[in-house]
Amino acid sequence: MIDKPLFGATVIMLLIGLIMSYSLSSYTIIQHHYTDTHFFIRQLIAVVVGIFFIVVLSKLDANRWFKPIGVFIFLIFLTILLMMPLLSERFVRSIGGAKRWIDFGVISITPVEFYKIGFIMFISMSLVRTRLPRGTMELKDEIRIFIPYLVILILSTLLIAVFQKDLGQTLVISATLLVLFLLVGSSFRFFSILFAIGLIGLSLLIITQPHRIKRIKEWFLSFDNSANRLETYQISNSLDAINHGGFFGQGLGNGQYKLGFLSEVHTDFILSGIIEELGFVSILFIVLIMLFIIFRIFKIAARVDNPIYYLFCVGAGLLLIFSFLINSFGISGITPIKGIAVPFLSYGGSQIVASSITIGLILMISKEIKPRR
Amino acid sequence: MVRFGIVITVFVLFWIMLISRIYQISIKSNLYYEGLAKNNIERKYFIKPVRGEILDRNRKLLAVNKIGFSIKIAPHLKMDSKELNQTIDSIIEEFPDYNRTKLLKRYKKKDSYYNHRFIKIIDFISYEDMIGAYPKLTINKLIKIDSETERYYPAGSMATHIVGYVGRSNKRDNSRDNVVDKVGVVGKTGLEREYNKVLEGELGYRTVKVSATNRVVAELEKKRPIEDQNLILNIDLDLQKKINELFKGQAGVAIVMNVNGDVLAAVSYPSYDPNLFVGGISSKDWKALIDDLNHPFTNKIVAGLYPPGSSIKMGMALAYSKSGKGTLDKAEYCKGYIKIGKNKHKFRCWSKWGHGTVNLRKAIRESCDVYFYNKSLQVGINDMSKYLNEFGLGVKTGIDLPRERSGVIPNKEWKMRTYKQPWYLGETIIASIGQGYDLVTPIQVARYTAFLATKKLPTPHLAHIVAGNTVKPEYKMIDVNWRYLDLIRKGMYDVCNSPRGTARKFMSHLPIVVAGKTGTSQVISIPQREKRRMKESQMEYYSRSHAWLTTYAPFHNPKYVVTVLVEHGGHGGSTSAPIAAAIYRWMYKKGYFKEEQPPAK
């Protein structure tokens, strides 16, 4: 049986994102002289394509299609990522030296969104061979076993964090991998070592990039009420927007901060925009749906027999969790701001389609659950 | 599945943290963020009021706002763009005095993404200069020409010490006054400073709703500024000019005041052109003014301190009478000096051979020092100073000018406080003829003369109408013995009219009858730093005494006081008197002494 509640919850999220892409882009379209449905139509197409993928994938037989699709996605997008630094400016759109988009004329895509799924699929297919007798292994053996994955991870990190300058995605992938290791049976000692290495790597990535240091400084300044608000512009406006929303919000379409105060309000700051217009209740609602989606995914994971499917479901759930948490912690000032799309909600075709494919694959897997007696 | 549990627990903690944080921002911290949010979307633009003008009694202009233009350029032009360069070039073509690099620098400094208003690159161009350029410049849509005002003093140096001038405000001015802060201009001296609050008016404002890049979305509130609050003075500009002419080649002060306190003219000479200061003074001009040995910057009317000399004698006589100790009826014998103390120190009268028997009227007429020496010994310094203060000497007059000084009429306590020394009897003697520690300002002497003429001590006023409200004359009634005052006045009459009067030569043939008193105040010492700058030939001049003459007229029905002080003028009768006489002649010619028409039935 396909998990219909999961499908329903996903569609609700997609619809919320669709509506907000219309409401929140109202300043941006004026600024760029677009028609007022510019973003809406594009998002609508993405949502339609996304739902199409969910439906098609969920119909397929997991035992026949999961592996080929996984290998296909992983190889294709790994190749693209590898090629991107080499591709000419004609095909690769770069902003501030960050080459994140591939331009195909009509559409441009963000390969890293798809690569994340491929990566999880690859990891789950490979890790399964190394489900280990817990606690009985030497650290040496452990390192030897996990080394191939670490190489993949370091390669991804290099590609995404250094060439694409996308620390957010790197964080999501690394954190997911780390937790997967833990679940697969690595020792706490090994996990701790990895965690420490991760932290060091993260620090290195931050201090080598002035704009990242600036973000951190802004974040520190945001706790200081007397700080110059131009210096903490993004974070202050985000907090102000959330506050302006109050309990029930200003009403759909009535947001003030979307009028140019919050840059990227329909993408990275969509949660602030939603909270301003629909209030604290809306974030509560969104978080509940998000938790529901994750709960359903984990439930499926717990109930499938095939360890590949188990690992993939958990990994996909973790991807969603980390993406959502990194973004929402940033916009609410708990951590420095990290530009990363909110799954299902943020404007952006690649993100919508990739998230949908993830859900489609999980729904495909959900058919494998044996009905309980 | 312990591991699974741990992972779940950690995640649950993360989600709870998120929800509670958002709850805290959106609901708990409402008040704080509400204020911030309002700041972010509401902008208050102030509308600057036009500074009030200053006019003389005949509505002649003393301080006006020159109307001209500022030039602004559209924002967001690229630094090296053709548009910007052509625009700047077209401006420089019309106004070649401006430096291209400076204009560009100014533009760059003010241009920002958040500014959508045109950027001012030239502050002020006069109407005359703009007429020719206007049609050409306005073709360019990137140029905006706005009307602008700049303070201008049409009377130039004629009334500087009264009117004062405005200048760019500094940090302290800004923190004290909100209007100054927004307008950037403050009255620095004179009436511009004294009445700054009135002249500057009140800010208007416009509250608007803006988008993040400061584009105006809607207007919420508008209030017009309160402006054009004019000041109409008692001053007669023509009389000021006349007096300035009379002082040519000399230095000093002349004050013409109605006995009720209305100041018709007050000249501190030499003066300077306040217009030099409006756009910032050049260092060359500044040095020339600051090095001038005649102190053009000192407002000698209210801040010039001079020993009153013999002009104090009328007040001294009245002080003797009020103290009740020395009787003025008793004549004194003047043999040219008195001797006091153990070592028989000699105090000389100005007349070497003495005045013989001297009564009150003669003491004033001939300015006999011995008369006052003797009586001062009976009265004592404390009573003398107490009553002289009451007559307005050694105290501030309350005139509407800033930085007035009070001068000194000493007593024992004052000397102890200032010099930590006891009072000597000899000091009482020289104080009785207005020398020694005595220091007064010319405006004090003018006010005191008005009191002698009317028995009322007025508060001098320069302003007649302040923002539509007429200033009422204020005065204090002073109780003095009528008979003695009459004798003193007769003595003053004699000074100007009798054959033995010290000012008779110039004051006796005037169309109106004048009473007055001369005075000579010794220059005690010349400050070292000034001595160094003086030439030998100048030394003699700068060590000469100051010459006082204070008068009122007409004698029988006093209306005006004329007080003249010529610095280093020697004797009042010969240097101050010609000036005073010319002032009276001019005033007579202009109809100041015409009997007022009886009010219509």
PDB file of C-alpha atoms in Angstrom, chain B residues 123-315:
ATOM      1  CA  ASP B 123      24.889  74.467  -2.042  1.00  0.00           C
ATOM      2  CA  PHE B 124      24.180  77.957  -3.187  1.00  0.00           C
ATOM      3  CA  ILE B 125      24.161  79.922  -6.411  1.00  0.00           C
ATOM      4  CA  SER B 126      22.679  83.369  -6.360  1.00  0.00           C
ATOM      5  CA  TYR B 127      19.627  84.266  -8.367  1.00  0.00           C
ATOM      6  CA  GLU B 128      21.609  86.559 -10.675  1.00  0.00           C
ATOM      7  CA  ASP B 129      24.141  83.896 -11.498  1.00  0.00           C
ATOM      8  CA  MET B 130      21.484  81.278 -12.082  1.00  0.00           C
ATOM      9  CA  ILE B 131      19.271  83.246 -14.476  1.00  0.00           C
ATOM     10  CA  GLY B 132      21.539  82.671 -17.470  1.00  0.00           C
ATOM     11  CA  ALA B 133      22.280  79.051 -16.688  1.00  0.00           C
ATOM     12  CA  TYR B 134      18.797  77.909 -15.731  1.00  0.00           C
ATOM     13  CA  PRO B 135      17.324  77.213 -19.186  1.00  0.00           C
ATOM     14  CA  LYS B 136      20.368  75.230 -20.300  1.00  0.00           C
ATOM     15  CA  LEU B 137      20.671  73.189 -17.138  1.00  0.00           C
ATOM     16  CA  THR B 138      16.994  72.299 -16.878  1.00  0.00           C
ATOM     17  CA  ILE B 139      17.018  70.578 -20.269  1.00  0.00           C
ATOM     18  CA  ASN B 140      19.036  67.813 -18.604  1.00  0.00           C
ATOM     19  CA  LYS B 141      16.623  65.606 -16.721  1.00  0.00           C
ATOM     20  CA  LEU B 142      19.417  64.438 -14.439  1.00  0.00           C
ATOM     21  CA  ILE B 143      19.818  67.918 -12.968  1.00  0.00           C
ATOM     22  CA  LYS B 144      17.432  69.333 -10.456  1.00  0.00           C
ATOM     23  CA  ILE B 145      17.575  72.953  -9.411  1.00  0.00           C
ATOM     24  CA  ASP B 146      16.000  73.715  -6.065  1.00  0.00           C
ATOM     25  CA  SER B 147      15.403  77.023  -4.378  1.00  0.00           C
ATOM     26  CA  GLU B 148      17.687  77.639  -1.449  1.00  0.00           C
ATOM     27  CA  THR B 149      18.299  80.436   1.023  1.00  0.00           C
ATOM     28  CA  GLU B 150      21.483  81.894   2.424  1.00  0.00           C
ATOM     29  CA  ARG B 151      21.774  84.499   5.147  1.00  0.00           C
ATOM     30  CA  TYR B 152      22.846  87.902   3.926  1.00  0.00           C
ATOM     31  CA  TYR B 153      23.520  91.092   5.843  1.00  0.00           C
ATOM     32  CA  PRO B 154      22.802  94.012   3.533  1.00  0.00           C
ATOM     33  CA  ALA B 155      24.086  96.562   6.038  1.00  0.00           C
ATOM     34  CA  GLY B 156      27.510  94.953   6.003  1.00  0.00           C
ATOM     35  CA  SER B 157      29.695  96.119   8.855  1.00  0.00           C
ATOM     36  CA  MET B 158      27.293  98.880   9.909  1.00  0.00           C
ATOM     37  CA  ALA B 159      25.458  96.908  12.564  1.00  0.00           C
ATOM     38  CA  THR B 160      27.509  93.762  13.034  1.00  0.00           C
ATOM     39  CA  HIS B 161      27.814  93.951  16.797  1.00  0.00           C
ATOM     40  CA  ILE B 162      24.069  94.259  17.156  1.00  0.00           C
ATOM     41  CA  VAL B 163      22.811  91.885  14.489  1.00  0.00           C
ATOM     42  CA  GLY B 164      25.607  89.324  14.742  1.00  0.00           C
ATOM     43  CA  TYR B 165      25.772  86.545  12.203  1.00  0.00           C
ATOM     44  CA  VAL B 166      24.873  82.932  11.643  1.00  0.00           C
ATOM     45  CA  GLY B 167      27.217  80.091  10.876  1.00  0.00           C
ATOM     46  CA  ARG B 168      27.298  76.346  10.475  1.00  0.00           C
ATOM     47  CA  SER B 169      26.267  74.733  13.718  1.00  0.00           C
ATOM     48  CA  ASN B 170      28.684  72.547  15.633  1.00  0.00           C
ATOM     49  CA  LYS B 171      27.984  69.355  17.565  1.00  0.00           C
ATOM     50  CA  ARG B 172      27.146  71.166  20.763  1.00  0.00           C
ATOM     51  CA  ASP B 173      24.677  73.498  19.064  1.00  0.00           C
ATOM     52  CA  ASN B 174      23.058  70.502  17.422  1.00  0.00           C
ATOM     53  CA  SER B 175      22.631  68.593  20.641  1.00  0.00           C
ATOM     54  CA  ARG B 176      20.987  71.583  22.296  1.00  0.00           C
ATOM     55  CA  ASP B 177      18.424  72.479  19.695  1.00  0.00           C
ATOM     56  CA  ASN B 178      16.546  70.177  17.389  1.00  0.00           C
ATOM     57  CA  VAL B 179      15.869  72.853  14.770  1.00  0.00           C
ATOM     58  CA  VAL B 180      19.544  73.791  14.634  1.00  0.00           C
ATOM     59  CA  ASP B 181      20.369  70.130  14.224  1.00  0.00           C
ATOM     60  CA  LYS B 182      18.135  69.797  11.188  1.00  0.00           C
ATOM     61  CA  VAL B 183      18.823  73.169   9.573  1.00  0.00           C
ATOM     62  CA  GLY B 184      22.557  73.141  10.254  1.00  0.00           C
ATOM     63  CA  VAL B 185      22.683  76.879  10.893  1.00  0.00           C
ATOM     64  CA  VAL B 186      22.755  78.709  14.199  1.00  0.00           C
ATOM     65  CA  GLY B 187      23.028  82.330  15.332  1.00  0.00           C
ATOM     66  CA  LYS B 188      26.604  82.686  16.494  1.00  0.00           C
ATOM     67  CA  THR B 189      26.630  86.217  17.889  1.00  0.00           C
ATOM     68  CA  GLY B 190      24.464  89.268  18.441  1.00  0.00           C
ATOM     69  CA  LEU B 191      20.714  89.224  17.985  1.00  0.00           C
ATOM     70  CA  GLU B 192      21.044  86.233  15.665  1.00  0.00           C
ATOM     71  CA  ARG B 193      22.188  84.324  18.718  1.00  0.00           C
ATOM     72  CA  GLU B 194      20.015  86.012  21.341  1.00  0.00           C
ATOM     73  CA  TYR B 195      16.805  85.469  19.367  1.00  0.00           C
ATOM     74  CA  ASN B 196      17.905  82.284  17.613  1.00  0.00           C
ATOM     75  CA  LYS B 197      14.948  80.358  19.009  1.00  0.00           C
ATOM     76  CA  VAL B 198      12.480  82.861  17.536  1.00  0.00           C
ATOM     77  CA  LEU B 199      14.251  83.452  14.235  1.00  0.00           C
ATOM     78  CA  GLU B 200      14.808  79.800  13.416  1.00  0.00           C
ATOM     79  CA  GLY B 201      11.104  78.992  13.770  1.00  0.00           C
ATOM     80  CA  GLU B 202       9.850  75.474  14.210  1.00  0.00           C
ATOM     81  CA  LEU B 203      10.316  72.437  12.031  1.00  0.00           C
ATOM     82  CA  GLY B 204       7.511  71.126   9.956  1.00  0.00           C
ATOM     83  CA  TYR B 205       7.498  67.492   9.000  1.00  0.00           C
ATOM     84  CA  ARG B 206       6.105  64.906   6.700  1.00  0.00           C
ATOM     85  CA  THR B 207       5.682  61.339   7.870  1.00  0.00           C
ATOM     86  CA  VAL B 208       5.708  58.864   5.036  1.00  0.00           C
ATOM     87  CA  LYS B 209       5.599  55.146   4.596  1.00  0.00           C
ATOM     88  CA  VAL B 210       8.555  53.831   2.659  1.00  0.00           C
ATOM     89  CA  SER B 211       9.697  50.636   1.055  1.00  0.00           C
ATOM     90  CA  ALA B 212      13.045  49.103   1.986  1.00  0.00           C
ATOM     91  CA  THR B 213      14.884  51.218  -0.537  1.00  0.00           C
ATOM     92  CA  ASN B 214      13.280  54.386   0.835  1.00  0.00           C
ATOM     93  CA  ARG B 215      10.791  54.847  -1.951  1.00  0.00           C
ATOM     94  CA  VAL B 216       7.798  56.778  -0.618  1.00  0.00           C
ATOM     95  CA  VAL B 217       4.664  54.662  -0.642  1.00  0.00           C
ATOM     96  CA  ALA B 218       2.184  56.902   1.150  1.00  0.00           C
ATOM     97  CA  GLU B 219       2.053  60.131   3.130  1.00  0.00           C
ATOM     98  CA  LEU B 220       0.740  59.697   6.649  1.00  0.00           C
ATOM     99  CA  GLU B 221       1.010  63.141   8.204  1.00  0.00           C
ATOM    100  CA  LYS B 222       2.142  66.622   7.284  1.00  0.00           C
ATOM    101  CA  LYS B 223       2.763  69.719   9.366  1.00  0.00           C
ATOM    102  CA  ARG B 224       3.871  73.029   7.956  1.00  0.00           C
ATOM    103  CA  PRO B 225       6.856  74.665   9.638  1.00  0.00           C
ATOM    104  CA  ILE B 226       6.493  77.819  11.683  1.00  0.00           C
ATOM    105  CA  GLU B 227       8.699  80.277   9.873  1.00  0.00           C
ATOM    106  CA  ASP B 228       9.387  83.882   8.896  1.00  0.00           C
ATOM    107  CA  GLN B 229       9.353  85.057  12.487  1.00  0.00           C
ATOM    108  CA  ASN B 230      10.839  88.487  11.969  1.00  0.00           C
ATOM    109  CA  LEU B 231      12.605  90.793  14.352  1.00  0.00           C
ATOM    110  CA  ILE B 232      11.941  94.526  14.070  1.00  0.00           C
ATOM    111  CA  LEU B 233      14.451  96.612  15.955  1.00  0.00           C
ATOM    112  CA  ASN B 234      14.506  99.994  17.623  1.00  0.00           C
ATOM    113  CA  ILE B 235      17.711 100.580  15.689  1.00  0.00           C
ATOM    114  CA  ASP B 236      17.846 103.279  13.024  1.00  0.00           C
ATOM    115  CA  LEU B 237      20.179 101.949  10.354  1.00  0.00           C
ATOM    116  CA  ASP B 238      20.812 105.429   8.934  1.00  0.00           C
ATOM    117  CA  LEU B 239      21.931 106.626  12.332  1.00  0.00           C
ATOM    118  CA  GLN B 240      24.202 103.584  12.618  1.00  0.00           C
ATOM    119  CA  LYS B 241      25.756 104.513   9.292  1.00  0.00           C
ATOM    120  CA  LYS B 242      26.145 108.141  10.336  1.00  0.00           C
ATOM    121  CA  ILE B 243      27.934 107.121  13.533  1.00  0.00           C
ATOM    122  CA  ASN B 244      30.196 104.721  11.669  1.00  0.00           C
ATOM    123  CA  GLU B 245      31.211 107.633   9.442  1.00  0.00           C
ATOM    124  CA  LEU B 246      31.873 109.837  12.439  1.00  0.00           C
ATOM    125  CA  PHE B 247      34.238 107.279  13.959  1.00  0.00           C
ATOM    126  CA  LYS B 248      36.483 106.987  10.900  1.00  0.00           C
ATOM    127  CA  GLY B 249      40.087 106.941  11.963  1.00  0.00           C
ATOM    128  CA  GLN B 250      39.234 106.353  15.613  1.00  0.00           C
ATOM    129  CA  ALA B 251      37.973 103.501  17.732  1.00  0.00           C
ATOM    130  CA  GLY B 252      35.242 103.399  20.318  1.00  0.00           C
ATOM    131  CA  VAL B 253      31.567 103.092  21.083  1.00  0.00           C
ATOM    132  CA  ALA B 254      28.529 105.283  20.635  1.00  0.00           C
ATOM    133  CA  ILE B 255      25.088 104.489  21.959  1.00  0.00           C
ATOM    134  CA  VAL B 256      21.924 106.427  21.219  1.00  0.00           C
ATOM    135  CA  MET B 257      19.062 105.332  23.412  1.00  0.00           C
ATOM    136  CA  ASN B 258      15.561 106.537  24.080  1.00  0.00           C
ATOM    137  CA  VAL B 259      15.282 107.209  27.816  1.00  0.00           C
ATOM    138  CA  ASN B 260      12.720 104.388  27.974  1.00  0.00           C
ATOM    139  CA  GLY B 261      15.410 101.898  26.954  1.00  0.00           C
ATOM    140  CA  ASP B 262      14.826 101.619  23.194  1.00  0.00           C
ATOM    141  CA  VAL B 263      18.270 101.575  21.623  1.00  0.00           C
ATOM    142  CA  LEU B 264      18.294 103.655  18.442  1.00  0.00           C
ATOM    143  CA  ALA B 265      21.905 103.049  17.594  1.00  0.00           C
ATOM    144  CA  ALA B 266      24.783 101.228  19.127  1.00  0.00           C
ATOM    145  CA  VAL B 267      28.075 101.223  17.307  1.00  0.00           C
ATOM    146  CA  SER B 268      31.222  99.441  18.300  1.00  0.00           C
ATOM    147  CA  TYR B 269      33.966 100.709  16.037  1.00  0.00           C
ATOM    148  CA  PRO B 270      35.854  99.350  14.161  1.00  0.00           C
ATOM    149  CA  SER B 271      33.595  96.604  12.928  1.00  0.00           C
ATOM    150  CA  TYR B 272      33.716  93.870  10.317  1.00  0.00           C
ATOM    151  CA  ASP B 273      31.523  92.455   7.609  1.00  0.00           C
ATOM    152  CA  PRO B 274      29.437  89.567   8.978  1.00  0.00           C
ATOM    153  CA  ASN B 275      28.907  88.249   5.449  1.00  0.00           C
ATOM    154  CA  LEU B 276      32.480  87.009   5.605  1.00  0.00           C
ATOM    155  CA  PHE B 277      31.343  84.408   8.097  1.00  0.00           C
ATOM    156  CA  VAL B 278      28.266  83.036   6.383  1.00  0.00           C
ATOM    157  CA  GLY B 279      30.051  80.747   3.960  1.00  0.00           C
ATOM    158  CA  GLY B 280      33.068  80.322   6.249  1.00  0.00           C
ATOM    159  CA  ILE B 281      35.722  83.036   6.599  1.00  0.00           C
ATOM    160  CA  SER B 282      39.058  82.825   4.797  1.00  0.00           C
ATOM    161  CA  SER B 283      42.119  82.484   7.005  1.00  0.00           C
ATOM    162  CA  LYS B 284      43.612  85.668   5.584  1.00  0.00           C
ATOM    163  CA  ASP B 285      40.572  87.744   6.498  1.00  0.00           C
ATOM    164  CA  TRP B 286      40.425  86.096   9.895  1.00  0.00           C
ATOM    165  CA  LYS B 287      44.048  86.887  10.691  1.00  0.00           C
ATOM    166  CA  ALA B 288      43.687  90.492   9.629  1.00  0.00           C
ATOM    167  CA  LEU B 289      40.691  90.928  11.943  1.00  0.00           C
ATOM    168  CA  ILE B 290      42.133  89.078  14.898  1.00  0.00           C
ATOM    169  CA  ASP B 291      45.410  91.008  14.767  1.00  0.00           C
ATOM    170  CA  ASP B 292      43.758  94.418  14.571  1.00  0.00           C
ATOM    171  CA  LEU B 293      44.834  96.367  17.658  1.00  0.00           C
ATOM    172  CA  ASN B 294      41.459  98.100  17.756  1.00  0.00           C
ATOM    173  CA  HIS B 295      39.702  94.787  18.476  1.00  0.00           C
ATOM    174  CA  PRO B 296      36.986  94.734  15.829  1.00  0.00           C
ATOM    175  CA  PHE B 297      35.661  91.441  17.210  1.00  0.00           C
ATOM    176  CA  THR B 298      35.014  92.782  20.680  1.00  0.00           C
ATOM    177  CA  ASN B 299      31.473  93.949  21.103  1.00  0.00           C
ATOM    178  CA  LYS B 300      32.509  97.027  23.042  1.00  0.00           C
ATOM    179  CA  ILE B 301      28.883  98.014  23.595  1.00  0.00           C
ATOM    180  CA  VAL B 302      28.262  95.266  26.118  1.00  0.00           C
ATOM    181  CA  ALA B 303      31.642  93.637  26.610  1.00  0.00           C
ATOM    182  CA  GLY B 304      34.092  96.531  26.440  1.00  0.00           C
ATOM    183  CA  LEU B 305      35.226  97.315  29.990  1.00  0.00           C
ATOM    184  CA  TYR B 306      36.493 100.806  30.705  1.00  0.00           C
ATOM    185  CA  PRO B 307      37.027 102.774  33.896  1.00  0.00           C
ATOM    186  CA  PRO B 308      34.096 105.208  34.025  1.00  0.00           C
ATOM    187  CA  GLY B 309      36.290 108.139  35.062  1.00  0.00           C
ATOM    188  CA  SER B 310      34.473 111.333  35.897  1.00  0.00           C
ATOM    189  CA  SER B 311      31.269 110.157  34.262  1.00  0.00           C
ATOM    190  CA  ILE B 312      30.666 108.324  37.519  1.00  0.00           C
ATOM    191  CA  LYS B 313      30.496 111.508  39.555  1.00  0.00           C
ATOM    192  CA  MET B 314      26.743 112.133  39.288  1.00  0.00           C
ATOM    193  CA  GLY B 315      26.044 108.622  40.502  1.00  0.00           C
TER     194      GLY B 315
END
